[in-house]
Short mmCIF file of C-alpha atoms in Angstrom, two decimals:
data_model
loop_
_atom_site.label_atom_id
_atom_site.label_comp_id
_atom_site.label_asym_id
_atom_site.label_seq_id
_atom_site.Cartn_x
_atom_site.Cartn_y
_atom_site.Cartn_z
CA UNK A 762 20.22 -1.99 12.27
CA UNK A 763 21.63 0.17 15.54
CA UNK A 764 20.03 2.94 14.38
CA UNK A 765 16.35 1.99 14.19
CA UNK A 766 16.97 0.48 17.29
CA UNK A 767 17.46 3.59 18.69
CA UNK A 768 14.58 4.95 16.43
CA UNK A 769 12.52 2.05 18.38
CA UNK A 770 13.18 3.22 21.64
CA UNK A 771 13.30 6.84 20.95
CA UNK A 772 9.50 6.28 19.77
CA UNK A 773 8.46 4.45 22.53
CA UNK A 774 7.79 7.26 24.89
CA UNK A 775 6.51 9.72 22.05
CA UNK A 776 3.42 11.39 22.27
CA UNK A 777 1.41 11.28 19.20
CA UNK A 778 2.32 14.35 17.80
CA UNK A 779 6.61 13.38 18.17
CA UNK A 780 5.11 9.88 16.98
CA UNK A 781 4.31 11.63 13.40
CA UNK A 782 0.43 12.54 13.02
CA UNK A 783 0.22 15.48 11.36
CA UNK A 784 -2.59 18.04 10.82
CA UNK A 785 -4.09 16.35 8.16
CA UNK A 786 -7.58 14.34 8.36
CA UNK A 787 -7.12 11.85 5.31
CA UNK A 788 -6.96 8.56 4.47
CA UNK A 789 -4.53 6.35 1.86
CA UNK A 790 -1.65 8.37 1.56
CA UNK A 791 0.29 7.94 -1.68
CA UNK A 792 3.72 10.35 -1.90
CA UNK A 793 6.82 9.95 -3.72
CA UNK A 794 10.13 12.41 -4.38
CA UNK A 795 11.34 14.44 -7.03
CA UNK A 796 14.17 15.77 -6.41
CA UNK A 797 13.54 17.97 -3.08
CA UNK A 798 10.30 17.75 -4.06
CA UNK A 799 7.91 15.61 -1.85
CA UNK A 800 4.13 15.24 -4.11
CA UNK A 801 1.61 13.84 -2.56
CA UNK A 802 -2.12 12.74 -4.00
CA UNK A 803 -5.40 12.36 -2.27
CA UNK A 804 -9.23 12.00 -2.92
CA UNK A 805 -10.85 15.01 -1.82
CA UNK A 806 -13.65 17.36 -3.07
CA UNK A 807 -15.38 14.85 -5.09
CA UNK A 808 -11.58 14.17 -7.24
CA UNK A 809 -8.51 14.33 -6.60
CA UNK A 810 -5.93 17.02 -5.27
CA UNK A 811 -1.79 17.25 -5.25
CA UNK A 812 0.45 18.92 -2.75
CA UNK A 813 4.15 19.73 -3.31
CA UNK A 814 6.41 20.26 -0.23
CA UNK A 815 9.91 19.93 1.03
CA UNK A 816 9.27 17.02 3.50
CA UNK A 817 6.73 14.75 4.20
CA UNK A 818 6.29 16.71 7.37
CA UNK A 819 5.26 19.55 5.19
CA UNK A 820 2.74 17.97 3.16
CA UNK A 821 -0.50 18.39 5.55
CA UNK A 822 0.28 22.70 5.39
CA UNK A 823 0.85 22.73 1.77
CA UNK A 824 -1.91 24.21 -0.62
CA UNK A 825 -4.56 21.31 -2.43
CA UNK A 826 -4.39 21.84 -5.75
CA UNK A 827 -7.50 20.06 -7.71
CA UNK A 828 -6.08 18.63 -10.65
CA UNK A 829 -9.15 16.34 -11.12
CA UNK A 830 -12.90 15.97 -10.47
CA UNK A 831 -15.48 13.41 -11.09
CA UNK A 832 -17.11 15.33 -14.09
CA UNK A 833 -19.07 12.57 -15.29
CA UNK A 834 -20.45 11.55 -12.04
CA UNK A 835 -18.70 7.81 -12.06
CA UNK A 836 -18.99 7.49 -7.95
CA UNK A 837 -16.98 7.01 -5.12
CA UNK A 838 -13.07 8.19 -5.69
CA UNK A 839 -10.94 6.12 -3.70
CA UNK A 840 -7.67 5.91 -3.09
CA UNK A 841 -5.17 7.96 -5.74
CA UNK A 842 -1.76 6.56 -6.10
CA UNK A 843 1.29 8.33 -7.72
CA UNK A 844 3.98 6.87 -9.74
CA UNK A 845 5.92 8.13 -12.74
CA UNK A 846 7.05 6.28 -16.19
CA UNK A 847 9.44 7.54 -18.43
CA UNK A 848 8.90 11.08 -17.03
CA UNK A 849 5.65 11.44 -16.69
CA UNK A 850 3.07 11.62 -13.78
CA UNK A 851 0.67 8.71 -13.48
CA UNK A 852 -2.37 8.62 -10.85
CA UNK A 853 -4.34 5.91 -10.72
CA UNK A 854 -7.45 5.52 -8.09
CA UNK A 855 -10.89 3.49 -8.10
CA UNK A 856 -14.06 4.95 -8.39
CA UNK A 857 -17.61 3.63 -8.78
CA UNK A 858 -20.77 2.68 -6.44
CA UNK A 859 -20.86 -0.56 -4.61
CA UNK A 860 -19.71 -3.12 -7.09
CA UNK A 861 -19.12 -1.04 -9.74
CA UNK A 862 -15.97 0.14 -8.43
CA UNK A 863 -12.91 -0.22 -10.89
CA UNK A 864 -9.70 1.61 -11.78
CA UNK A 865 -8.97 4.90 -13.88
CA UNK A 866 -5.75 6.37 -14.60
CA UNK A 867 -4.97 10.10 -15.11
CA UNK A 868 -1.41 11.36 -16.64
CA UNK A 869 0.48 14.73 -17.21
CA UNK A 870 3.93 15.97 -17.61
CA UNK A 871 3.52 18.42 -14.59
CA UNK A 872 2.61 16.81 -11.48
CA UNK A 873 0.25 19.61 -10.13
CA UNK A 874 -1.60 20.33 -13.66
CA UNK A 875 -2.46 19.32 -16.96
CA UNK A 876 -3.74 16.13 -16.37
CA UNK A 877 -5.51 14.32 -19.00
CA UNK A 878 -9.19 13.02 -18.62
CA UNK A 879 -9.13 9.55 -16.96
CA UNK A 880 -8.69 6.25 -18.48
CA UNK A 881 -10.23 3.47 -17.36
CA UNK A 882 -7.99 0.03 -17.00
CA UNK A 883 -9.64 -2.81 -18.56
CA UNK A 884 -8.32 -5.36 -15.68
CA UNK A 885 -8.54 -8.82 -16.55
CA UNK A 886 -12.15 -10.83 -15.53
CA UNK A 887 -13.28 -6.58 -14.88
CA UNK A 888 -14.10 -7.35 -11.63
CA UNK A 889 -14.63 -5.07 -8.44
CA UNK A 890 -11.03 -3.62 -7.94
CA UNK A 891 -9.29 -0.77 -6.00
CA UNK A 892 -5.89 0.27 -4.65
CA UNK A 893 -4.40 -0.32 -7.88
CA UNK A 894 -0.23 0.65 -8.48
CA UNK A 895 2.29 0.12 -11.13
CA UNK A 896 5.42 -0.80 -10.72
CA UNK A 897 8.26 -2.32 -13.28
CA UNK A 898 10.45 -5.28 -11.33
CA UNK A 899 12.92 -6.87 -13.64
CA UNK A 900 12.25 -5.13 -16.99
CA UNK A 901 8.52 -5.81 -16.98
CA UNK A 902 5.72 -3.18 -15.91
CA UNK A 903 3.62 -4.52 -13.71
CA UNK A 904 -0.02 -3.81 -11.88
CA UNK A 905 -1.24 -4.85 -8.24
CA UNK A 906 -4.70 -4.15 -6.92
CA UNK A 907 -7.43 -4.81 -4.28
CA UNK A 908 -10.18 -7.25 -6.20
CA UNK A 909 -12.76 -9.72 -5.98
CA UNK A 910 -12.48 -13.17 -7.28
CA UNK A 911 -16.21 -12.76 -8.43
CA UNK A 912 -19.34 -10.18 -8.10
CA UNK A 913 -19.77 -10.35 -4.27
CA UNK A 914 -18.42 -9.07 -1.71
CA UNK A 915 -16.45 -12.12 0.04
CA UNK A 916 -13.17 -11.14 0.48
CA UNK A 917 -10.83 -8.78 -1.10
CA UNK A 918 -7.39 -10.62 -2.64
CA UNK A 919 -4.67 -8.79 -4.02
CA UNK A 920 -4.04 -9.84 -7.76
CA UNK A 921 -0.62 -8.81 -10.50
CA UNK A 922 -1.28 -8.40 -14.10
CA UNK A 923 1.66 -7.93 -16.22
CA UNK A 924 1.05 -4.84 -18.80
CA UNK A 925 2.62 -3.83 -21.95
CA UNK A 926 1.81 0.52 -20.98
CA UNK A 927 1.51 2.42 -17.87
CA UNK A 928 -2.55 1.90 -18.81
CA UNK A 929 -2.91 -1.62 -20.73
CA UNK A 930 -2.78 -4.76 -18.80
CA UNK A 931 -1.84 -7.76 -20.71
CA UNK A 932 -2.63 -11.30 -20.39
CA UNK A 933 -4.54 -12.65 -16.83
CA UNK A 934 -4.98 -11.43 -13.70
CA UNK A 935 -2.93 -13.69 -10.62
CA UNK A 936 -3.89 -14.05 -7.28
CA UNK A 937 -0.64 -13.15 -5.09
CA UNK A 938 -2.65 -12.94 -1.53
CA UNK A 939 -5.96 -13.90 -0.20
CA UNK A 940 -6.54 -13.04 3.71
CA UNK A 941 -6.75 -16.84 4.77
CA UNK A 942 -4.24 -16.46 8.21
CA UNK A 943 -6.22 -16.51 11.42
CA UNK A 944 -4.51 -12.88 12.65
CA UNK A 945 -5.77 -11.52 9.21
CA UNK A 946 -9.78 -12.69 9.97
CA UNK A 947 -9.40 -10.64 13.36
CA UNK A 948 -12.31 -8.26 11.90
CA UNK A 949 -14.13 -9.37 8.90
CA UNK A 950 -17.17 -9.02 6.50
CA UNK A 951 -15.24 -8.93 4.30
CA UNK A 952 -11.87 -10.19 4.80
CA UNK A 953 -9.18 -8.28 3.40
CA UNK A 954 -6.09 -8.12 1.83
CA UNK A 955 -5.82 -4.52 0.44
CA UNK A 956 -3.52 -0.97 0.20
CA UNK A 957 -0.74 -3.06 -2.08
CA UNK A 958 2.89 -1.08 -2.11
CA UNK A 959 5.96 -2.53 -3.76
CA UNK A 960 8.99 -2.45 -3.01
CA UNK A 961 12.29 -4.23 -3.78
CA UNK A 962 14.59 -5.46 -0.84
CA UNK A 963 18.74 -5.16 -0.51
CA UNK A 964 18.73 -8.50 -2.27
CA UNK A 965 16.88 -7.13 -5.50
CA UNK A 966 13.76 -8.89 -3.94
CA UNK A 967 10.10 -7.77 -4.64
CA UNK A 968 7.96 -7.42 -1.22
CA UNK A 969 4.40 -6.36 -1.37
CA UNK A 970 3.35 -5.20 1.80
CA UNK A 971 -0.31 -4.57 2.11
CA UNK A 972 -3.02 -3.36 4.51
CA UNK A 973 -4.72 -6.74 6.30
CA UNK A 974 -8.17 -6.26 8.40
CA UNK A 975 -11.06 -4.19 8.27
CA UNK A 976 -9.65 -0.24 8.07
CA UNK A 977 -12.70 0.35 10.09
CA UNK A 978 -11.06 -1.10 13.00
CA UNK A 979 -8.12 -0.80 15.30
CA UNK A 980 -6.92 -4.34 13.70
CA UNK A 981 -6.02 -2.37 10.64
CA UNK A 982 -2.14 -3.12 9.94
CA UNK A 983 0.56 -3.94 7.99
CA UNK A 984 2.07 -6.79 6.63
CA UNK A 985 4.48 -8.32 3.94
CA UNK A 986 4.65 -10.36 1.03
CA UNK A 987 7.82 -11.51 -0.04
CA UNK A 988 8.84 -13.30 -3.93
CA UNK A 989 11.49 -16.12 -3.19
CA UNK A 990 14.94 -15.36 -4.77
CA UNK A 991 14.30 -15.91 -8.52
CA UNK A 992 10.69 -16.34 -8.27
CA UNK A 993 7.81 -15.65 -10.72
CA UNK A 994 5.50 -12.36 -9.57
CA UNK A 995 2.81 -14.16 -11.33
CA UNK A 996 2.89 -17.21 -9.39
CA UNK A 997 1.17 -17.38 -5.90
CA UNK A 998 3.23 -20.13 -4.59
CA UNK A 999 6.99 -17.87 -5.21
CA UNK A 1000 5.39 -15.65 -2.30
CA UNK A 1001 5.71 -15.98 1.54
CA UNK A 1002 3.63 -14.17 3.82
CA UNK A 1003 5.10 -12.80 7.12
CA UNK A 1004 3.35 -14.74 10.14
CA UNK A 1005 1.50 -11.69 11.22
CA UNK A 1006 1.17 -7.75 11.23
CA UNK A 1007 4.59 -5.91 10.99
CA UNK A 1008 2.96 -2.65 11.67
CA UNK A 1009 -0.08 -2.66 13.84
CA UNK A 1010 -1.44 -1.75 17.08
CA UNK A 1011 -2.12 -5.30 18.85
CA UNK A 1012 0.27 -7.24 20.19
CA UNK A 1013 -2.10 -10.77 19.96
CA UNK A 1014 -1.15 -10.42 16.08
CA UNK A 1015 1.70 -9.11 15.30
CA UNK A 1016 4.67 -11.16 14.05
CA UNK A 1017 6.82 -12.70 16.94
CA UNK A 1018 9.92 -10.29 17.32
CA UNK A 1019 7.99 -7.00 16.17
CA UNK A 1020 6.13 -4.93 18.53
CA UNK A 1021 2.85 -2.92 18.48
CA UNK A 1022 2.38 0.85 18.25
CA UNK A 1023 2.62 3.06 21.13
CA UNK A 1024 0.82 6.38 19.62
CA UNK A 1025 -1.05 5.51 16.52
CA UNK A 1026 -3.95 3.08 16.29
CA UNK A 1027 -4.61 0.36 13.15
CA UNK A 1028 -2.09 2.41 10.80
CA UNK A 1029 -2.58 0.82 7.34
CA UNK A 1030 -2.79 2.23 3.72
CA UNK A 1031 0.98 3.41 3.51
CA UNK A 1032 3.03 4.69 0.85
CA UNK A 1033 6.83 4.05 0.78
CA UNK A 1034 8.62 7.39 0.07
CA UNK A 1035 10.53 6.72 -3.13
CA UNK A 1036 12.72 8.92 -5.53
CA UNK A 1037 10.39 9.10 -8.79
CA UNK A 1038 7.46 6.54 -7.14
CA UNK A 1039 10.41 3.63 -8.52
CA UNK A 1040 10.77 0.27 -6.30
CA UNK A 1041 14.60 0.22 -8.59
CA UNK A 1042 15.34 3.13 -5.80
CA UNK A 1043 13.96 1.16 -3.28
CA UNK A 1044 16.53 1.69 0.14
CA UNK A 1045 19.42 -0.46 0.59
CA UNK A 1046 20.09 -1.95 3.74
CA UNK A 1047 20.81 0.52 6.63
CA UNK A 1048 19.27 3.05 9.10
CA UNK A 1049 15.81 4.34 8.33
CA UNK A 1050 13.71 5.96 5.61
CA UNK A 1051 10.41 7.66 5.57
CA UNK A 1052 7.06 6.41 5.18
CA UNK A 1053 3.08 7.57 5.51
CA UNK A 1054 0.18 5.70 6.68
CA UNK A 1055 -2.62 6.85 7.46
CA UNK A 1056 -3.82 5.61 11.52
CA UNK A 1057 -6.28 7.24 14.42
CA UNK A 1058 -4.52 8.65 17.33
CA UNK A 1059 -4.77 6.20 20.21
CA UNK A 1060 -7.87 7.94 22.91
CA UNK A 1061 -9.46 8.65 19.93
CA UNK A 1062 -12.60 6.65 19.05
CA UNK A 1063 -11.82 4.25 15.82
CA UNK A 1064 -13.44 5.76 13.04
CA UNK A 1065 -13.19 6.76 9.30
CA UNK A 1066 -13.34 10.39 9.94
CA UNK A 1067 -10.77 10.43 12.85
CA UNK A 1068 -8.31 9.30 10.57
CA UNK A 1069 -4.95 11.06 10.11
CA UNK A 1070 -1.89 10.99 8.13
CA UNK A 1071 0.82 10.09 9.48
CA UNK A 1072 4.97 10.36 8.96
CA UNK A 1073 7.02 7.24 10.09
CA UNK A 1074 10.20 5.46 9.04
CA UNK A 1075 11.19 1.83 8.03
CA UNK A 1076 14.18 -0.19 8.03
CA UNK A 1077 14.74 -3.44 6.16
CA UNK A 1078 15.37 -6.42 9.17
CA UNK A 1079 17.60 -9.12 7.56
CA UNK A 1080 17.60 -12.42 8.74
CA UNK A 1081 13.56 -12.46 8.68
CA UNK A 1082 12.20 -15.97 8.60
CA UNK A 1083 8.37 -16.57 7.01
CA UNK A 1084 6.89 -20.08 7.16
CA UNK A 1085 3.81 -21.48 5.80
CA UNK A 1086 2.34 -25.40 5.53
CA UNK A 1087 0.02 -27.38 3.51
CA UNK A 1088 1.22 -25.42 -0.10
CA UNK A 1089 3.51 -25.96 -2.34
CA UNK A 1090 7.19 -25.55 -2.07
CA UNK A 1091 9.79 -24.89 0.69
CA UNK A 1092 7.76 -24.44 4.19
CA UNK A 1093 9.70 -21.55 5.13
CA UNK A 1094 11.88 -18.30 3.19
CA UNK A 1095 14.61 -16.29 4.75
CA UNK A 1096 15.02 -12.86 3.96
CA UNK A 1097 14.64 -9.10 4.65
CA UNK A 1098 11.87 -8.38 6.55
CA UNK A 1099 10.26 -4.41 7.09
CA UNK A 1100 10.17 -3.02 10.70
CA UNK A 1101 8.06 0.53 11.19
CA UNK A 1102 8.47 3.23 13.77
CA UNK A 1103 5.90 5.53 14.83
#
C-alpha cells in the first residue's frame, strides 16, 4: 500500500481543484470503462444524458447527449446508474413524486443511443426505492437499492433481490443494512443508508459500500459493507459494517485509522470505475484506482446545488478489522477494507 500512502500525503496539501472537483455541478455519479472509453450517466433535463470521454477527468467537458426523457410525466428522475450484461447497456434510475418513487430500467446496444422505453422493476413488497444497481457475484445476477421497509418515510435500508434478467427480480427482497450505528444518525429525518456500489475484494469478497447520512449535509460519507468469506448476499447477518465513515469529511466519525477530507466536503454517491460496470474486474490488491463522488468544495455553503463531481482514487487496505455486538455470529471480520483520496 506505499503508493496510496504517498497518494495520502500528496493530497493532503491539495487545493480543491488538484484534490479532483471538476467543472461539473451534478450529483450521483455513475461511470464505468469500455475499452478507452470512460461513459458516464446523469439525470439532467427532465431524463437522462450520457457522456463518452477518455478519462474521468474528461467527463465534465464532454458533450450531454439526451438519450432519455420523462415522456410520460412519471416525476422526479433520480439517480441513473450504468452497468452492462452480456453486451449490452443497462441504466437503471428511480423516478416518481414523494412515495411513489420506484425503479425503471432503460437498455441499448450503443451506449449513447437507441435506448429502449423504460421498464419498470417490479421489486419485491413495491415499496419506495431508489439507487438501484445490478451486479452478478458468484454466477447469480443480483439487485441492491435504497428502500423503505413500509409506506413512510422512516429510514432508508439498503435491500438485495436475487433476479433471473437484467430487469426481473426473483423471489424476496433482504435487508443487508439499516442505518442503526450512532456515527450514521449524525443528521437524520430520515436516517439513511443509500448510493449502494458493489464491488468484489482481492479475496473474491463482495463489499457494498454505500452513502450513510443526510446528502444534505456535510455528514454525507462513505462507508462499507463487507460478506464474510463464504457468506450468503441474502443474509443480513454474513455482513459486517465498518465502524464508521471511510470517506467523509469529519473526523468525530470516521473509522479509527482513516482520516477525513482535506478539500471536499460530505463526498457520497460514488461510482467505482470498472471495465464493463463488472465487480468480476473489480481491482486486485495494489496502488490506486479511480473513483467519482459527487461532494461540495469545502468554503462553500452545504447545499444541493453546490454540489460537484468529483475524481478520486481508492486502494483496498488489508488487514481491516469490523466488529459488531448483540447479533448473530462472530463479533468481529477481518478483511480488506477501502481507503479514498481526494
Amino acid at each position: 500500500m506505499a503508493v496510496a500512502l504517498v497518494a495520502a500525503a500528496t493530497l493532503a496539501t491539495a487545493t480543491p481543484a488538484e484534490a479532483g472537483q471538476t467543472s461539473l455541478r451534478a450529483a450521483d455519479p455513475s461511470v464505468l470503462r469500455v475499452g478507452g472509453t470512460y461513459i458516464s450517466v446523469q439525470s439532467t433535463g427532465g431524463g437522462i444524458a450520457v457522456r463518452q470521454a477518455s478519462s474521468t477527468d474528461g467527463l465534465a467537458a464532454a458533450p450531454a447527449r439526451q438519450v432519455w426523457s420523462d415522456t410520460r410525466n412519471l416525476g422526479e428522475v433520480w439517480a441513473p446508474e450504468i452497468t452492462t450484461d452480456a453486451g449490452r447497456y443497462y441504466i437503471y434510475f428511480s423516478a416518481g413524486r414523494g412515495p411513489a418513487h420506484r425503479m425503471y430500467a432503460i437498455s441499448s446496444a450503443s451506449a449513447a443511443s437507441g435506448y429502449t422505453a423504460e421498464t419498470r422493476l417490479a421489486l419485491p413488497d413495491d415499496k419506495w426505492a431508489v439507487d438501484g444497481a445490478m451486479f452478478v457475484f458468484a454466477g447469480q445476477r443480483y439487485f441492491v437499492w435504497s428502500g423503505w421497509a413500509g409506506d413512510t418515510n422512516v429510514e432508508q435500508n439498503l435491500y438485495l433481490a436475487r433476479m433471473s434478467s437484467p430487469t426481473t427480480t426473483t423471489g424476496g427482497r433482504f435487508v443487508i443494512s439499516q442505518p442503526r450505528e450512532s456515527w450514521e444518525r449524525v443528521v437524520g429525518n430520515p436516517f439513511i443508508n443509500e448510493g449502494p456500489q458493489p464491488i468484489r475484494d482481492p479475496d473474491g469478497r463482495l463489499h457494498i459500500v454505500y452513502s450513510a447520512n443526510g446528502s444534505w449535509s456535510d455528514q454525507y460519507c462513505l462507508a462499507d459493507l463487507r460478506l464474510r468469506a463464504g457468506g450468503d448476499p441474502t443474509y443480513v447477518w454474513d455482513w459486517y459494517k465498518s465502524n464508521g465513515c471511510q470517506f467523509g469529511s469529519n473526523r468525530a466519525t470516521m473509522m479509527a485509522g482513516w482520516d477525513p477530507t482535506v478539500s471536499a466536503n460530505g463526498p457520497g454517491h460514488h461510482t467505482f470505475v470498472l471495465l464493463n460496470g463488472d465487480i468480476a474486474t473489480s481491482p486486485p490488491a495494489g496502488p490506486r484506482f479511480p473513483l467519482m463522488y459527487h461532494a461540495v468544495p469545502k468554503g462553500t455553503p452545504y447545499a444541493w446545488e453546490n454540489r460537484h463531481w468529483y475524481t478520486g482514487i481508492f486502494a483496498w487496505w488489508g488487514g481491516s478489522t469490523y466488529t459488531r455486538a448483540n447479533v448473530p455470529g462472530a463479533t468481529s471480520d477481518t478483511g480488506f477494507g477501502l481507503k479514498f483520496f481526494e
